[in-house]
Short mmCIF file of C-alpha atoms and ligand atoms in Angstrom, two decimals:
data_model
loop_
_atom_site.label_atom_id
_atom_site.label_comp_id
_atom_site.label_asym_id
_atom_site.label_seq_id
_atom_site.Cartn_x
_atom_site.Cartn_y
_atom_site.Cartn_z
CA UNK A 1 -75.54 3.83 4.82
CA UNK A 2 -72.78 1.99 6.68
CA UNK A 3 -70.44 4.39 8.96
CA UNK A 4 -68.10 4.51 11.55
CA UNK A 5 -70.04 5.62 14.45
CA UNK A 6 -68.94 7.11 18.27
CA UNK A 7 -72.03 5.71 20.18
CA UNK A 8 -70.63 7.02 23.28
CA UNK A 9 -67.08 7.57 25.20
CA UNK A 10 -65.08 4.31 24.33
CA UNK A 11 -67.75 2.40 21.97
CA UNK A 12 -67.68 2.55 18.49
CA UNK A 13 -69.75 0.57 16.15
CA UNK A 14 -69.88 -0.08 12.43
CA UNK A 15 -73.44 0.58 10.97
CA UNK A 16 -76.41 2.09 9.12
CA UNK A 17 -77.25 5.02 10.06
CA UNK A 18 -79.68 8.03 8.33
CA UNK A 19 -77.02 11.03 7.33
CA UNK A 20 -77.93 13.91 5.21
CA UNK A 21 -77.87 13.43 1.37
CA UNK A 22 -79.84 16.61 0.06
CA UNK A 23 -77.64 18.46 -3.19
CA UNK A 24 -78.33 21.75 -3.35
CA UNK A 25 -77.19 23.52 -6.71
CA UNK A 26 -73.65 24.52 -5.57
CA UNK A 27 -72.47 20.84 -3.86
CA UNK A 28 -70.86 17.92 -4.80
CA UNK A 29 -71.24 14.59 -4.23
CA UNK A 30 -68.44 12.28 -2.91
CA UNK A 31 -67.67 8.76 -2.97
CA UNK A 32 -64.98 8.64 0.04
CA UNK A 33 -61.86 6.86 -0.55
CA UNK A 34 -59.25 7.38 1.99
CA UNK A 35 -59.53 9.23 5.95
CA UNK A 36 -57.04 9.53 7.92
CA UNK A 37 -57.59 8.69 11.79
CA UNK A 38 -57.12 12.48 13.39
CA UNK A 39 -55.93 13.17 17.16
CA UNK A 40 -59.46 14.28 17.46
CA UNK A 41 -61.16 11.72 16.30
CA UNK A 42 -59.24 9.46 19.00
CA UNK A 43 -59.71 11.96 21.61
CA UNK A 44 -63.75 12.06 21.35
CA UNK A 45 -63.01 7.98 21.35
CA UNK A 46 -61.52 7.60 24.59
CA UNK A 47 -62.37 11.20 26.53
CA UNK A 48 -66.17 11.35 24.59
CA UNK A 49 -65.60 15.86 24.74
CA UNK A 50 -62.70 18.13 23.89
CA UNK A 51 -62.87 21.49 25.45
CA UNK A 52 -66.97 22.25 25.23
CA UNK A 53 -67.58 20.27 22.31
CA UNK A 54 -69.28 16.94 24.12
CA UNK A 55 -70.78 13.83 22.60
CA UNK A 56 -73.95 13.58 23.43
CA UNK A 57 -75.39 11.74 20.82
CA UNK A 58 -73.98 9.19 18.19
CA UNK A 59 -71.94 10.70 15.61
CA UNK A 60 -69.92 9.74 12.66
CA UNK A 61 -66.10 9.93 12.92
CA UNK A 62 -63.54 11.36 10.82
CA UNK A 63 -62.68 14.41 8.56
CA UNK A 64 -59.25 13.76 6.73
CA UNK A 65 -60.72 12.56 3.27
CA UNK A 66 -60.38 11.97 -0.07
CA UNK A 67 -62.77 11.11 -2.34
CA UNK A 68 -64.17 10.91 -5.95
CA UNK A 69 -66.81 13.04 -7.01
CA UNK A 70 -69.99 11.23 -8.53
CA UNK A 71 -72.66 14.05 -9.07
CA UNK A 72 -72.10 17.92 -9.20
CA UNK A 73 -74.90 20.00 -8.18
CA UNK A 74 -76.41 22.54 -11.28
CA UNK A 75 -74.52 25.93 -10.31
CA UNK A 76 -70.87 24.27 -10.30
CA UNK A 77 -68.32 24.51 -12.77
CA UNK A 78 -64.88 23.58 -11.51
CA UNK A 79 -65.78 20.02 -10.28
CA UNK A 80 -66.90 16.95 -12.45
CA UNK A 81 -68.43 13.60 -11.73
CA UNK A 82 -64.76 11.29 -12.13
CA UNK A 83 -62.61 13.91 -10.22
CA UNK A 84 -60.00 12.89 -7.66
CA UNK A 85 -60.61 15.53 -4.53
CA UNK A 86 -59.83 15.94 -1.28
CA UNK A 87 -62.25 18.39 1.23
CA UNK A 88 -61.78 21.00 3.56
CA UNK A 89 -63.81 19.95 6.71
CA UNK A 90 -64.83 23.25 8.13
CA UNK A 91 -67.85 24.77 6.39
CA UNK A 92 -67.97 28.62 7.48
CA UNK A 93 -71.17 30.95 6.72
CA UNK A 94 -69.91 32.40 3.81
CA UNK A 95 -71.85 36.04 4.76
CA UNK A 96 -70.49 36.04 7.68
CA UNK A 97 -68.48 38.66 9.15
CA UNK A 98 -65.04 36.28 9.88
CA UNK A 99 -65.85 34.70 6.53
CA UNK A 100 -65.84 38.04 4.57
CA UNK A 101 -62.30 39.23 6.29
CA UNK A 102 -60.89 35.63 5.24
CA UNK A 103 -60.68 34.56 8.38
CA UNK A 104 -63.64 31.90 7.73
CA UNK A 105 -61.65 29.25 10.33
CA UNK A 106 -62.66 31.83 13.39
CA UNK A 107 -66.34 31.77 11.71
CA UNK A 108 -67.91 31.44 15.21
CA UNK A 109 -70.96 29.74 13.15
CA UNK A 110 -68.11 27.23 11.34
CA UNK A 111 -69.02 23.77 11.24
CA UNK A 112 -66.83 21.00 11.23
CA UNK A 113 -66.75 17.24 10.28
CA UNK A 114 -66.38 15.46 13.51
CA UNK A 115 -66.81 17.98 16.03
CA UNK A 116 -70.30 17.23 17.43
CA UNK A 117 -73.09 17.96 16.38
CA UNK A 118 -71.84 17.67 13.17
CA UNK A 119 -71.04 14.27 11.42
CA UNK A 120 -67.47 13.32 9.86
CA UNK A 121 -67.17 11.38 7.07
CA UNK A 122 -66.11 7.46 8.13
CA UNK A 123 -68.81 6.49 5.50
CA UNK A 124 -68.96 5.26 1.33
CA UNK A 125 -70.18 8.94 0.52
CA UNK A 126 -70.98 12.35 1.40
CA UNK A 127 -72.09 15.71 0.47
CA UNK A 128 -70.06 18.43 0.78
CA UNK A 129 -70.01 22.41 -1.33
CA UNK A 130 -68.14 22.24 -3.87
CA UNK A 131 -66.02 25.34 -3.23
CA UNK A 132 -64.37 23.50 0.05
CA UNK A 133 -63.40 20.75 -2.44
CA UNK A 134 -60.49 20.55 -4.31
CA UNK A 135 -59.37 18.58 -7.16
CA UNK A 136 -55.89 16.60 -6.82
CA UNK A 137 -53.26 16.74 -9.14
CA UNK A 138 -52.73 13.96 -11.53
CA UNK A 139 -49.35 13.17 -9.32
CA UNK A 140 -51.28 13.53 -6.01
CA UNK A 141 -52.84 9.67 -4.57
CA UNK A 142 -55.74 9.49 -2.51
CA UNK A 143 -53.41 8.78 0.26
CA UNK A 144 -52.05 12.06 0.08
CA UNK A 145 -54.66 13.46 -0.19
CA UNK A 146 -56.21 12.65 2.90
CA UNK A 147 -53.31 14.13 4.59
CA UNK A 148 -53.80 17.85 3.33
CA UNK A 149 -56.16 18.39 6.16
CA UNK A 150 -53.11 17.42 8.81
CA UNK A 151 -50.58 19.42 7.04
CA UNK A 152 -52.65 22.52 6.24
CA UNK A 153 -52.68 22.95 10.00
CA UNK A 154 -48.60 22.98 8.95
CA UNK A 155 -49.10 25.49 6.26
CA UNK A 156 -51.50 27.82 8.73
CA UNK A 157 -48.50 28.15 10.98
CA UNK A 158 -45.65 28.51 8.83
CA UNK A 159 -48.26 31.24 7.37
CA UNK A 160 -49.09 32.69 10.31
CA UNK A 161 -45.02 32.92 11.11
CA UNK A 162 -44.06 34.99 8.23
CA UNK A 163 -40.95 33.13 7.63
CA UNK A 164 -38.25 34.50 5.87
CA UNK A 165 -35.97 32.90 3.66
CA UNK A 166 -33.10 31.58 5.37
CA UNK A 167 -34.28 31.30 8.79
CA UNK A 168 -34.17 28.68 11.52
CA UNK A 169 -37.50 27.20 13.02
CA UNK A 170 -37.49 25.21 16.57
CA UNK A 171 -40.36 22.77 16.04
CA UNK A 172 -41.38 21.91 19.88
CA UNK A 173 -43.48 18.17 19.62
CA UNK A 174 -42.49 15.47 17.07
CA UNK A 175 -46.26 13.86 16.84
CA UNK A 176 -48.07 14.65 14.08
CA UNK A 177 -48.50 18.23 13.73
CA UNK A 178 -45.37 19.14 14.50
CA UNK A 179 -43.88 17.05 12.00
CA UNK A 180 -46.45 18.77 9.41
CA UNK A 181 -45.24 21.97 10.73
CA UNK A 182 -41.65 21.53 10.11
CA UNK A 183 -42.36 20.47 6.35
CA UNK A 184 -44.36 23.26 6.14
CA UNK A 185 -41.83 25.75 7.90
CA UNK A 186 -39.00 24.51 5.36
CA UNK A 187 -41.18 24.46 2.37
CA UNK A 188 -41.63 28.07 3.10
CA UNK A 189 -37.94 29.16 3.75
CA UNK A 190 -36.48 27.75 6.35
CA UNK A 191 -33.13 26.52 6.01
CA UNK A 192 -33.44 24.20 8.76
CA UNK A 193 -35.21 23.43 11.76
CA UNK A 194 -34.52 21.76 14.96
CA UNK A 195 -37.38 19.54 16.47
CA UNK A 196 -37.94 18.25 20.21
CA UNK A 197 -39.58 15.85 21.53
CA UNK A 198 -38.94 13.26 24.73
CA UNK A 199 -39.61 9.74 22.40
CA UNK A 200 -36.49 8.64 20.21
CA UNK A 201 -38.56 7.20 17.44
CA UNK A 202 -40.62 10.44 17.29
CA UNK A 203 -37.98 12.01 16.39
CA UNK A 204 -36.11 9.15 14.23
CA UNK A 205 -39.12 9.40 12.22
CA UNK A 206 -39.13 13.37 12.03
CA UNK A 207 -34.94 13.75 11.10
CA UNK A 208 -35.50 11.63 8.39
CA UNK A 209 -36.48 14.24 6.09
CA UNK A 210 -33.70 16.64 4.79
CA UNK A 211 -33.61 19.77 6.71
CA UNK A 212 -34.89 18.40 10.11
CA UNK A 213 -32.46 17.99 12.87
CA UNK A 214 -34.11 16.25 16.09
CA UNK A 215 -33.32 17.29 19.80
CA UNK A 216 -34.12 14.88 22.40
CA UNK A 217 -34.93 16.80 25.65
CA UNK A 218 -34.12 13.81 27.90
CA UNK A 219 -30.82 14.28 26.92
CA UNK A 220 -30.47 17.71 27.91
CA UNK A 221 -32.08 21.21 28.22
CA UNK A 222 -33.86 22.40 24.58
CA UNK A 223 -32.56 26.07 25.55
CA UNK A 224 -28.95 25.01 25.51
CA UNK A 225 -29.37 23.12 22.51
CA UNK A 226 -30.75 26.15 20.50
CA UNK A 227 -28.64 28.33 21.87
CA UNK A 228 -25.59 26.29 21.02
CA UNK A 229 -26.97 25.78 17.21
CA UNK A 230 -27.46 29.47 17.06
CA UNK A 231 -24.72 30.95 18.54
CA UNK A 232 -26.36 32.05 21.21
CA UNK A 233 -28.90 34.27 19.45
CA UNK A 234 -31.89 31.97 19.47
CA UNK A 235 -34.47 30.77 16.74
CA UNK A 236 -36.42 33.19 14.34
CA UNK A 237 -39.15 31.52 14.46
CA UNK A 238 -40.73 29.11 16.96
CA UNK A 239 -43.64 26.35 17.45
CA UNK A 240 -44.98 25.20 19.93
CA UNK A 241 -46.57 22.27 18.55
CA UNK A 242 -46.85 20.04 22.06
CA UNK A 243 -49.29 21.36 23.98
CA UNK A 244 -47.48 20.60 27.03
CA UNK A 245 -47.32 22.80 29.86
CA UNK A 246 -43.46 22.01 30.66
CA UNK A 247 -42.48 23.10 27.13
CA UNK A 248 -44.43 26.74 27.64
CA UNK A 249 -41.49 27.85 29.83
CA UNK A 250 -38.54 29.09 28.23
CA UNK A 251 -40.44 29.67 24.67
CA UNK A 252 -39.21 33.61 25.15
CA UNK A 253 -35.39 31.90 25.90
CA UNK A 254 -35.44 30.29 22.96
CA UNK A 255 -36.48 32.41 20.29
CA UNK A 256 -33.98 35.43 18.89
CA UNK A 257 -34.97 38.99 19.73
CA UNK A 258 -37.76 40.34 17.66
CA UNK A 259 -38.60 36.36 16.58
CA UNK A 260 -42.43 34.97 16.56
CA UNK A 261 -43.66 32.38 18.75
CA UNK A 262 -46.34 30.61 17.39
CA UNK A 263 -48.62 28.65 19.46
CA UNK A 264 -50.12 25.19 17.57
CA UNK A 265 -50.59 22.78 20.86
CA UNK A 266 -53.75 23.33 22.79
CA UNK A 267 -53.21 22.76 26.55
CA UNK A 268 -55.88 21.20 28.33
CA UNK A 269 -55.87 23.92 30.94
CA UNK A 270 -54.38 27.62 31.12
CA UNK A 271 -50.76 28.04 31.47
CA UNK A 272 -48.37 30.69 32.12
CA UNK A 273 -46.19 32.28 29.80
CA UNK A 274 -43.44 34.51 30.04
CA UNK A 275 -44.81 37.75 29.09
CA UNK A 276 -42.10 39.54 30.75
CA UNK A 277 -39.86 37.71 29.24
CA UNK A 278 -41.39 38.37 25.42
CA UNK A 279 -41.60 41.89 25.98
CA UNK A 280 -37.75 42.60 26.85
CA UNK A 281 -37.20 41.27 23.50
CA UNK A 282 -39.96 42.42 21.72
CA UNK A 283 -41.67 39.02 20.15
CA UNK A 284 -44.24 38.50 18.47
CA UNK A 285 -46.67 35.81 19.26
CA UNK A 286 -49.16 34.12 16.83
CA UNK A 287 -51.92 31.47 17.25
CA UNK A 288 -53.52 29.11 15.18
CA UNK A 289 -56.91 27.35 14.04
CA UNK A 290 -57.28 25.10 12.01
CA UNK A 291 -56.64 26.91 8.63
CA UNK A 292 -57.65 29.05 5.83
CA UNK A 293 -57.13 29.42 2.15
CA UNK A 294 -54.20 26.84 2.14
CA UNK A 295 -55.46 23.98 0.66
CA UNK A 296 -54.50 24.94 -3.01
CA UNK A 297 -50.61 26.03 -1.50
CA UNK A 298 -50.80 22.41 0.05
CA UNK A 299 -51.81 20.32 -2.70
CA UNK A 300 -49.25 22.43 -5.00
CA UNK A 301 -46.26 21.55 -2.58
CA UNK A 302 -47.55 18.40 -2.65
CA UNK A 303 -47.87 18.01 -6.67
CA UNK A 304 -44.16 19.91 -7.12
CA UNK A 305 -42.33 17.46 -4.72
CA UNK A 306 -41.26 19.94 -2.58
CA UNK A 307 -42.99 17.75 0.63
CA UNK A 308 -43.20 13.88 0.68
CA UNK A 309 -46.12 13.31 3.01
CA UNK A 310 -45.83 9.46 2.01
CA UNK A 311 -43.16 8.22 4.98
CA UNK A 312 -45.79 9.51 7.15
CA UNK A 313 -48.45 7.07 6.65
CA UNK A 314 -47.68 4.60 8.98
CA UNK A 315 -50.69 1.60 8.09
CA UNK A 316 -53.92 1.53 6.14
CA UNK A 317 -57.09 -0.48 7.09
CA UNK A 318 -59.73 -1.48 5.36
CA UNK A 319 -63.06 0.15 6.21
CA UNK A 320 -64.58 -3.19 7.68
CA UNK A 321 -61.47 -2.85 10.23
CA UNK A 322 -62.63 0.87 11.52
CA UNK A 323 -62.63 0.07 14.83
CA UNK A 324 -59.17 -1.95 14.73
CA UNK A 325 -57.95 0.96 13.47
CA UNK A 326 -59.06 3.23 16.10
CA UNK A 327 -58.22 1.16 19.19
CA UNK A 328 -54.68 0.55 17.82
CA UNK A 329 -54.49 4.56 17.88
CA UNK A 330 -55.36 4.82 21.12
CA UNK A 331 -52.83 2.73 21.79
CA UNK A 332 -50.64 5.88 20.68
CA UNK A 333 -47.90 3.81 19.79
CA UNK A 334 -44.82 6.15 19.09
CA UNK A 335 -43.89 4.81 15.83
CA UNK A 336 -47.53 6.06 14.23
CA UNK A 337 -47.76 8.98 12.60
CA UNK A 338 -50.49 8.74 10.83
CA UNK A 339 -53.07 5.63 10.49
CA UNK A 340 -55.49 6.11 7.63
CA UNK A 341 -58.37 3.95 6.49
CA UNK A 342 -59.71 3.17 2.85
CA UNK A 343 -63.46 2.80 2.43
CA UNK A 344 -63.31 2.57 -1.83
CA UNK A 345 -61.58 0.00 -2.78
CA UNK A 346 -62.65 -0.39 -6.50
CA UNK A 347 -60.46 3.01 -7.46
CA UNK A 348 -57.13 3.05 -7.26
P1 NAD B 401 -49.21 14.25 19.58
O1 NAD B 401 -49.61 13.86 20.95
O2 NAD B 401 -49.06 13.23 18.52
O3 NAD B 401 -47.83 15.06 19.63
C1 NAD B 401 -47.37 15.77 20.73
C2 NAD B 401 -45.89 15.44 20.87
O4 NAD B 401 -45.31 16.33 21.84
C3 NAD B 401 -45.64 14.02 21.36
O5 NAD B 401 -44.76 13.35 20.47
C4 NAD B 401 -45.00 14.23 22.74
O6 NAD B 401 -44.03 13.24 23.04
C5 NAD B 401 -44.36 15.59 22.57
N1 NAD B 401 -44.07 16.32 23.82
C6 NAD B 401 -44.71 16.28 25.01
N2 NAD B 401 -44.13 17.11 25.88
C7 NAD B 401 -43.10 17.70 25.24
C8 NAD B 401 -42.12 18.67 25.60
N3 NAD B 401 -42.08 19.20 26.84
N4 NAD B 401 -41.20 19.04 24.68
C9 NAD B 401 -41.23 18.51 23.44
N5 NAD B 401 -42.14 17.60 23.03
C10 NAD B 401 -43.06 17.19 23.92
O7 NAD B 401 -50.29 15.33 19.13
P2 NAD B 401 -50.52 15.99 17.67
O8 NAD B 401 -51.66 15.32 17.00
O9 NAD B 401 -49.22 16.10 16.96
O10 NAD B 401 -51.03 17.44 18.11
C11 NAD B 401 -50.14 18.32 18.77
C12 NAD B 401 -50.90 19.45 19.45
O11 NAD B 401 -51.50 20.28 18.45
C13 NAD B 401 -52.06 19.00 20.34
O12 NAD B 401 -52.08 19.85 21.48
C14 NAD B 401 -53.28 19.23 19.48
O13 NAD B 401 -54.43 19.44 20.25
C15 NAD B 401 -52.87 20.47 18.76
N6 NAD B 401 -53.58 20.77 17.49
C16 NAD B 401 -53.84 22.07 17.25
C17 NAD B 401 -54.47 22.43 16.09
C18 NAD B 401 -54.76 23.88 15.85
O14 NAD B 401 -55.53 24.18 14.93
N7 NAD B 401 -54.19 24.79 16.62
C19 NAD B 401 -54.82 21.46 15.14
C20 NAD B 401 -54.50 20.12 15.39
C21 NAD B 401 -53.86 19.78 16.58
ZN1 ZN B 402 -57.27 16.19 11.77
#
């Protein structure tokens, strides 16, 4: 079957290649419709590794999807061949020990679409278990639902937070995530959260939505700013969604006594943080992976309106234009959020 494939650093190339089509009883399969071109993906593009995970070997790309399903294996009952899904891309052991606390993301034996070895899903069709596959709401497009994987990384942090009604987020990093996290972070209580970044249309394209107020640090220090919104007590929450090694610095400045810090961005190399400084007040610091058991809270946000994900799909290609797609990410041209790419065109 035809797929996107990552022969090595910088050279991708669209075609056939042998991947696994075995059902077993409790899997689905999946015509692919829409996948949305992740960070990641991009990253094992033009670097060919992130952290230990190295391309060593051609592999398929992608793992934001939505699909249809065509065949259901014998043992499942939820699914149907005709239903609109979208998938969770990590597949944890489910007797494992992580699995069995619900903590199946931290599943040291996890495997995930697009990390090598494993393949992603830049192809007409896939199998996948059915339990890590979720039907969308009648409301919900294909579109959308390939960007449930990106904002369930949102919903893992605003979960991870413990938000309560009412309070204020700071949202460090207007790309991608942290635009997911602020929707998440005010779908779960917050009235209002403030969101840096150093690129104007970053955050033109963030404090568009209702809620979001954006803070360009060129223009001054993101301390004072939070400060000055808060009268001087500091955020109750937050996220450091950047990854940058600048923005690790006053983190225990800017959030309130007793407030969480929750760390999203993954710097390249170790930094150092103010523990010192988080201590004297007490904070409490949370990390995340990927996700866990959010998918159904995302797609039901999704389905009640509460978050448009819609203004953040920036241009769809065509499957046969894969690799157009990919080097105009690289490009990593401010004004895309997100670029997605439709392999089934016959359903709408
Ligand atoms: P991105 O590059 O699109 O966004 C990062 C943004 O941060 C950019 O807009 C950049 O201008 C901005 N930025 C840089 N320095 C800054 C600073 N000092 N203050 C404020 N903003 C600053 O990347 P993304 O796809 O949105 O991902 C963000 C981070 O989240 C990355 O580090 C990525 O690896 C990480 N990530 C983590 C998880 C997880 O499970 N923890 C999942 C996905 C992505
Ligand atoms: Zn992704």
């Amino acid at each position: 079957m035809k797929a996107l494939v990552l022969e090595r650093v910088g050279e991708l190339s669209l075609r056939d290649i042998d991947l696994p089509s075995d059902m077993g009883p409790d899997d689905v399969r999946i015509r692919l419709h829409t996948v949305g071109v992740c960070g990641s993906d991009v990253h094992y593009y033009t670097h060919g590794r992130i952290g230990d995970f190295i391309i060593t070997a051609p592999m398929v790309l992608g793992h934001e999807a939505s699909g249809t399903v065509i065949e259901t294996g014998a043992r499942v009952t939820h699914l149907r061949p005709g239903d609109r899904v979208c998938m969770e891309p990590g597949i944890p052991d489910p007797t494992s020990r992580a699995a069995r606390l619900g903590i199946y993301n931290v599943d040291p034996s996890v495997t995930f679409w697009a990390t090598p070895p494993v393949h992603g899903v830049l192809c007409p069709e896939t199998v996948h278990p059915a339990s890590f596959t979720y039907k969308l709401p009648d409301n919900v497009s294909f579109a959308e639902g390939a960007m449930v994987e990106p904002f369930a990384v949102g919903m893992q942090a605003a979960k991870r937070a413990r938000i309560e009604p009412g309070d204020t987020a700071v949202v460090i990093g207007a790309g991608t995530i942290g635009i997911m996290v602020a929707l998440a972070a005010l779908a779960g209580g917050c009235a209002r959260v403030l969101i840096s970044d150093l690129s104007e249309t970053k955050l033109a394209i963030a404090s568009a939505f209702p809620g979001i107020t954006g803070i360009n640090i060129r223009e001054g220090a993101l301390l004072d700013r939070v400060l000055a919104e808060t009268g001087g007590w500091g955020a109750d929450v937050v996220f450091e969604c950047s990854g940058a090694a600048a923005a690790m610095r006053d983190l225990f400045r800017i959030v309130r006594p007793g407030g969480a810090v929750v760390f999203v961005g993954l710097p390249p190399d170790p930094v150092a943080i103010d523990i010192s400084g988080a201590t004297a007040r007490e904070c409490r610091m949370e990390t995340v992976f990927r996700y866990a058991n959010v998918y159904d809270r995302a797609l039901a946000l999704i389905a009640a309106g509460k978050v448009d994900l819609k203004p953040l799909i920036t241009e769809t290609f065509a499957f046969p234009e894969s690799i157009r797609a990919f080097e105009r990410a690289a490009e990593a041209r401010p004004g895309d959020v997100k670029l997605q790419i439709r392999i089934d065109m016959e359903s709408e």
